[in-house]
Coordinates of C-alpha atoms in Angstrom, one line a residue:
F220 CA -0.8 -63.4 119.3
L221 CA -1.2 -65.8 116.3
R222 CA -4.0 -67.6 118.2
H223 CA -6.0 -64.3 118.7
L224 CA -5.6 -63.7 114.9
I225 CA -7.1 -67.1 114.1
L226 CA -9.8 -66.6 116.6
A227 CA -10.7 -63.2 115.1
A228 CA -10.9 -64.9 111.6
I229 CA -13.2 -67.6 112.9
E230 CA -15.5 -64.8 114.4
E231 CA -15.4 -62.9 111.0
F232 CA -16.2 -66.0 109.0
P233 CA -18.2 -68.4 111.2
H234 CA -19.5 -70.3 108.0
I235 CA -16.1 -71.4 107.3
P236 CA -14.8 -74.5 109.4
V237 CA -11.4 -73.7 110.7
C238 CA -8.8 -76.1 112.4
M239 CA -5.9 -74.6 114.2
H240 CA -3.2 -77.3 113.8
Q241 CA 0.2 -77.6 115.3
D242 CA 2.7 -79.1 112.9
H243 CA 5.5 -81.4 113.6
G244 CA 5.6 -81.5 117.3
T245 CA 8.9 -82.9 118.7
S246 CA 7.6 -84.2 122.1
P247 CA 4.5 -84.7 124.0
D248 CA 5.3 -81.6 126.0
V249 CA 5.2 -79.5 122.9
C250 CA 1.8 -81.0 122.0
Q251 CA 0.8 -80.3 125.5
R252 CA 1.5 -76.6 125.4
S253 CA -0.2 -76.3 122.0
I254 CA -3.2 -77.7 123.4
Q255 CA -3.1 -75.4 126.6
L256 CA -2.9 -72.5 124.0
G257 CA -6.1 -73.7 122.3
F258 CA -5.0 -75.7 119.3
S259 CA -7.7 -77.9 118.1
S260 CA -5.3 -80.4 116.3
V261 CA -1.7 -81.5 117.1
M262 CA 1.0 -83.5 115.3
M263 CA 3.3 -85.7 117.2
D264 CA 6.2 -86.3 114.7
G265 CA 7.7 -89.3 116.6
S266 CA 9.7 -90.4 113.5
L267 CA 12.2 -87.9 114.7
G268 CA 13.8 -87.1 118.2
E269 CA 13.3 -84.1 120.3
D270 CA 16.0 -82.4 118.1
G271 CA 13.8 -82.7 115.1
K272 CA 16.5 -84.0 113.2
T273 CA 17.5 -87.6 114.3
P274 CA 15.4 -90.4 113.0
T275 CA 14.1 -92.6 115.9
D276 CA 13.2 -96.4 116.1
Y277 CA 9.7 -97.6 115.8
E278 CA 9.1 -98.4 119.5
Y279 CA 10.0 -94.8 120.5
N280 CA 7.6 -93.3 117.8
V281 CA 4.8 -95.5 119.2
R282 CA 5.5 -94.5 122.9
V283 CA 5.7 -90.9 122.4
T284 CA 2.6 -90.9 120.1
Q285 CA 0.5 -93.0 122.5
Q286 CA 1.4 -90.6 125.2
T287 CA 0.2 -87.5 123.1
V288 CA -2.9 -89.3 121.9
A289 CA -4.1 -90.1 125.6
M290 CA -3.5 -86.5 126.5
A291 CA -5.2 -84.8 123.6
H292 CA -8.2 -87.1 123.1
A293 CA -9.0 -86.3 126.9
C294 CA -9.1 -82.6 125.8
G295 CA -11.2 -83.4 122.5
V296 CA -8.1 -82.5 120.4
S297 CA -7.2 -84.7 117.3
V298 CA -3.8 -86.3 116.6
E299 CA -1.7 -86.6 113.6
G300 CA 1.4 -88.9 113.8
E301 CA 4.1 -89.7 111.2
L302 CA 5.7 -93.0 110.3
G303 CA 8.6 -92.6 107.9
C304 CA 10.9 -89.7 107.2
L305 CA 10.3 -87.1 104.5
G306 CA 13.2 -87.3 101.9
S307 CA 14.0 -87.7 98.3
L308 CA 13.9 -91.1 96.6
E309 CA 15.6 -89.5 93.5
T310 CA 18.6 -88.3 95.5
G311 CA 18.4 -90.3 98.9
M312 CA 18.6 -87.1 100.8
A313 CA 16.5 -86.3 103.8
G314 CA 14.1 -83.3 103.5
E315 CA 14.9 -80.6 106.1
E316 CA 13.3 -77.3 106.2
D317 CA 12.9 -74.5 108.9
G318 CA 14.7 -76.6 111.4
I319 CA 12.6 -79.8 111.3
G320 CA 13.4 -82.9 109.3
A321 CA 16.1 -85.5 109.1
E322 CA 19.4 -84.5 107.9
G323 CA 21.9 -86.2 105.4
V324 CA 21.4 -89.4 103.5
L325 CA 18.5 -91.8 104.4
D326 CA 17.9 -95.3 102.8
H327 CA 14.7 -96.1 101.2
S328 CA 13.2 -98.2 103.8
Q329 CA 13.2 -94.7 106.1
M330 CA 11.7 -92.7 103.3
L331 CA 8.8 -95.2 102.4
T332 CA 6.1 -96.0 105.0
D333 CA 5.7 -99.7 105.3
P334 CA 1.9 -100.6 105.0
E335 CA 2.0 -103.3 107.7
E336 CA 3.7 -101.2 110.1
A337 CA 1.3 -98.4 109.4
A338 CA -1.5 -100.6 110.3
D339 CA 0.2 -101.7 113.4
F340 CA 1.0 -98.1 114.4
V341 CA -2.6 -97.0 114.1
K342 CA -3.9 -100.0 116.0
K343 CA -1.4 -99.2 118.9
T344 CA -1.5 -95.4 119.0
Q345 CA -5.2 -94.6 117.9
V346 CA -4.1 -91.6 115.9
D347 CA -6.7 -89.7 114.0
A348 CA -4.5 -89.1 111.1
L349 CA -1.3 -90.5 109.8
A350 CA 1.4 -88.8 107.9
I351 CA 3.2 -91.2 105.5
A352 CA 6.4 -91.1 103.7
I353 CA 6.1 -91.6 99.8
G354 CA 9.3 -89.7 98.6
T355 CA 8.0 -86.1 99.1
S356 CA 10.3 -83.6 100.9
H357 CA 9.8 -80.0 102.1
G358 CA 10.8 -76.8 100.2
A359 CA 10.9 -76.1 96.5
Y360 CA 13.7 -78.6 95.5
K361 CA 11.8 -81.9 95.4
F362 CA 12.4 -83.5 92.0
T363 CA 15.0 -82.7 89.2
K364 CA 12.4 -83.7 86.7
P365 CA 8.6 -84.4 86.5
P366 CA 8.3 -87.3 88.9
T367 CA 7.4 -90.9 88.1
G368 CA 6.3 -93.7 90.1
D369 CA 10.0 -94.7 91.1
V370 CA 10.7 -91.3 92.9
L371 CA 6.9 -90.6 94.0
A372 CA 5.4 -93.6 95.3
I373 CA 1.7 -93.0 94.9
D374 CA 1.0 -96.6 94.8
R375 CA 2.3 -96.8 98.4
I376 CA -0.7 -94.7 99.6
K377 CA -3.1 -97.1 97.9
E378 CA -1.4 -100.1 99.6
I379 CA -1.5 -98.4 103.1
H380 CA -5.3 -97.4 102.5
K381 CA -6.1 -101.0 102.0
R382 CA -4.8 -101.9 105.4
I383 CA -6.3 -99.0 107.2
P384 CA -9.3 -97.6 105.2
N385 CA -10.7 -95.5 108.2
T386 CA -7.5 -93.6 108.9
H387 CA -7.0 -90.1 107.4
L388 CA -3.7 -90.3 105.6
V389 CA -1.7 -87.0 105.2
M390 CA 0.8 -86.0 102.5
H391 CA 3.6 -83.7 103.7
G392 CA 5.8 -81.7 101.2
S393 CA 3.3 -81.7 98.5
S394 CA 3.6 -78.4 96.8
S395 CA 3.1 -78.6 93.1
V396 CA 5.9 -75.9 92.4
P397 CA 4.1 -74.0 89.7
Q398 CA 6.3 -73.5 86.7
E399 CA 4.7 -70.3 85.8
W400 CA 5.9 -68.7 89.1
L401 CA 9.3 -70.0 88.9
A402 CA 9.5 -68.2 85.4
I403 CA 8.2 -65.0 86.8
I404 CA 10.7 -65.0 89.8
N405 CA 13.7 -65.6 87.5
Q406 CA 12.3 -63.1 84.9
Y407 CA 12.4 -60.4 87.5
G408 CA 16.0 -61.0 89.0
G409 CA 15.4 -64.2 90.9
D410 CA 17.7 -67.4 90.6
I411 CA 15.7 -70.4 91.3
K412 CA 17.1 -73.5 89.7
E413 CA 15.1 -76.0 87.6
T414 CA 12.8 -78.1 90.0
Y415 CA 9.5 -79.7 90.0
G416 CA 7.0 -80.6 92.7
V417 CA 4.0 -83.2 93.2
P418 CA 1.7 -82.8 90.3
V419 CA -1.8 -82.0 91.1
E420 CA -3.2 -85.0 89.4
E421 CA -1.0 -87.1 91.7
I422 CA -2.6 -85.5 94.7
V423 CA -6.1 -86.1 93.4
E424 CA -5.0 -89.7 93.0
G425 CA -3.9 -89.8 96.8
I426 CA -7.3 -88.3 97.8
K427 CA -9.1 -91.1 96.1
H428 CA -7.2 -93.5 98.4
G429 CA -7.6 -92.0 101.8
V430 CA -5.6 -88.8 101.8
R431 CA -7.4 -86.2 103.8
K432 CA -4.7 -83.6 104.4
V433 CA -2.2 -82.1 102.0
N434 CA 0.5 -79.9 103.3
I435 CA 1.4 -77.1 100.9
D436 CA 3.6 -74.1 101.5
T437 CA 6.3 -73.5 99.0
D438 CA 3.6 -72.8 96.3
L439 CA 2.4 -69.9 98.3
R440 CA 5.9 -68.7 99.0
L441 CA 6.8 -68.9 95.3
A442 CA 3.7 -66.9 94.3
S443 CA 4.2 -64.2 97.1
T444 CA 8.0 -64.0 95.8
G445 CA 7.1 -63.7 92.2
A446 CA 4.3 -61.3 92.8
M447 CA 6.5 -59.0 94.8
R448 CA 9.4 -59.1 92.4
R449 CA 7.1 -58.3 89.5
L450 CA 5.4 -55.5 91.0
M451 CA 8.7 -53.8 92.3
A452 CA 10.3 -54.2 88.9
Q453 CA 7.2 -52.8 86.9
N454 CA 6.7 -50.0 89.4
P455 CA 10.3 -48.8 90.5
S456 CA 9.3 -45.6 92.1
E457 CA 6.7 -47.4 94.3
F458 CA 7.6 -47.5 98.0
D459 CA 4.3 -48.3 99.8
P460 CA 4.6 -51.7 101.4
R461 CA 0.7 -52.0 101.6
K462 CA 0.7 -52.3 97.7
F463 CA 3.4 -54.9 97.7
F464 CA 1.7 -57.0 100.3
G465 CA -1.7 -56.6 98.8
E466 CA -0.4 -58.0 95.6
T467 CA 1.3 -60.9 97.4
V468 CA -1.9 -61.8 99.2
K469 CA -3.9 -61.8 96.0
A470 CA -1.3 -64.1 94.4
M471 CA -1.3 -66.5 97.3
R472 CA -5.3 -66.4 97.3
D473 CA -5.3 -67.3 93.7
V474 CA -3.0 -70.3 94.2
C475 CA -5.5 -71.5 96.9
I476 CA -8.5 -71.1 94.8
A477 CA -6.7 -72.9 91.9

């Protein structure tokens, strides 16, 4: 169903390049099924086991990623790998969301991609893109205060890029968590605790050093939630969901454009 929606969008807007990407595949079999369904890009997240929760060892990650690359490249499909686990350098907690991600406490070595290991990984697997761990995590609760270099390791991106300058780097968990949307949500009955995301200027710095894909979702969720809460509060007699959803789509579009 989703595939046909995307294909319809491609037909409607042929001038806009679209990639249908499968995120956080937990096994080569999952990636194979996505390729069969027409995905043009897949991610083999071998940093975690097939349960999507248990951190694996380096050899396992290399092996399953190699298998996925061999299969995908034969079909003209690109592959993103991952080295390191998403998690907070501030709290030491892993970054799980929507059933994918390590759980509990991790040590810093698990939450920071080693530059030399990254170079070896790319050489052995031939991935097209590499998701790296630099202290970001899924969801809204990333940092308790505006992040500094000790909890958001942008310098690690620079070190990795020096060793693999021709590999596209990927930043996961990189929503900026717009403070204005947090304020709107809470103003209209929400209860989102104080939290901060990845500053846009740090994302720009990453792009200067090899980052070519930035995963953002929370910002859209916050904008959608804030827009709907505000509209419902300001129009208590309104009951047409089309008006609510129209407002949320506009809010999310504005976030993307900004």
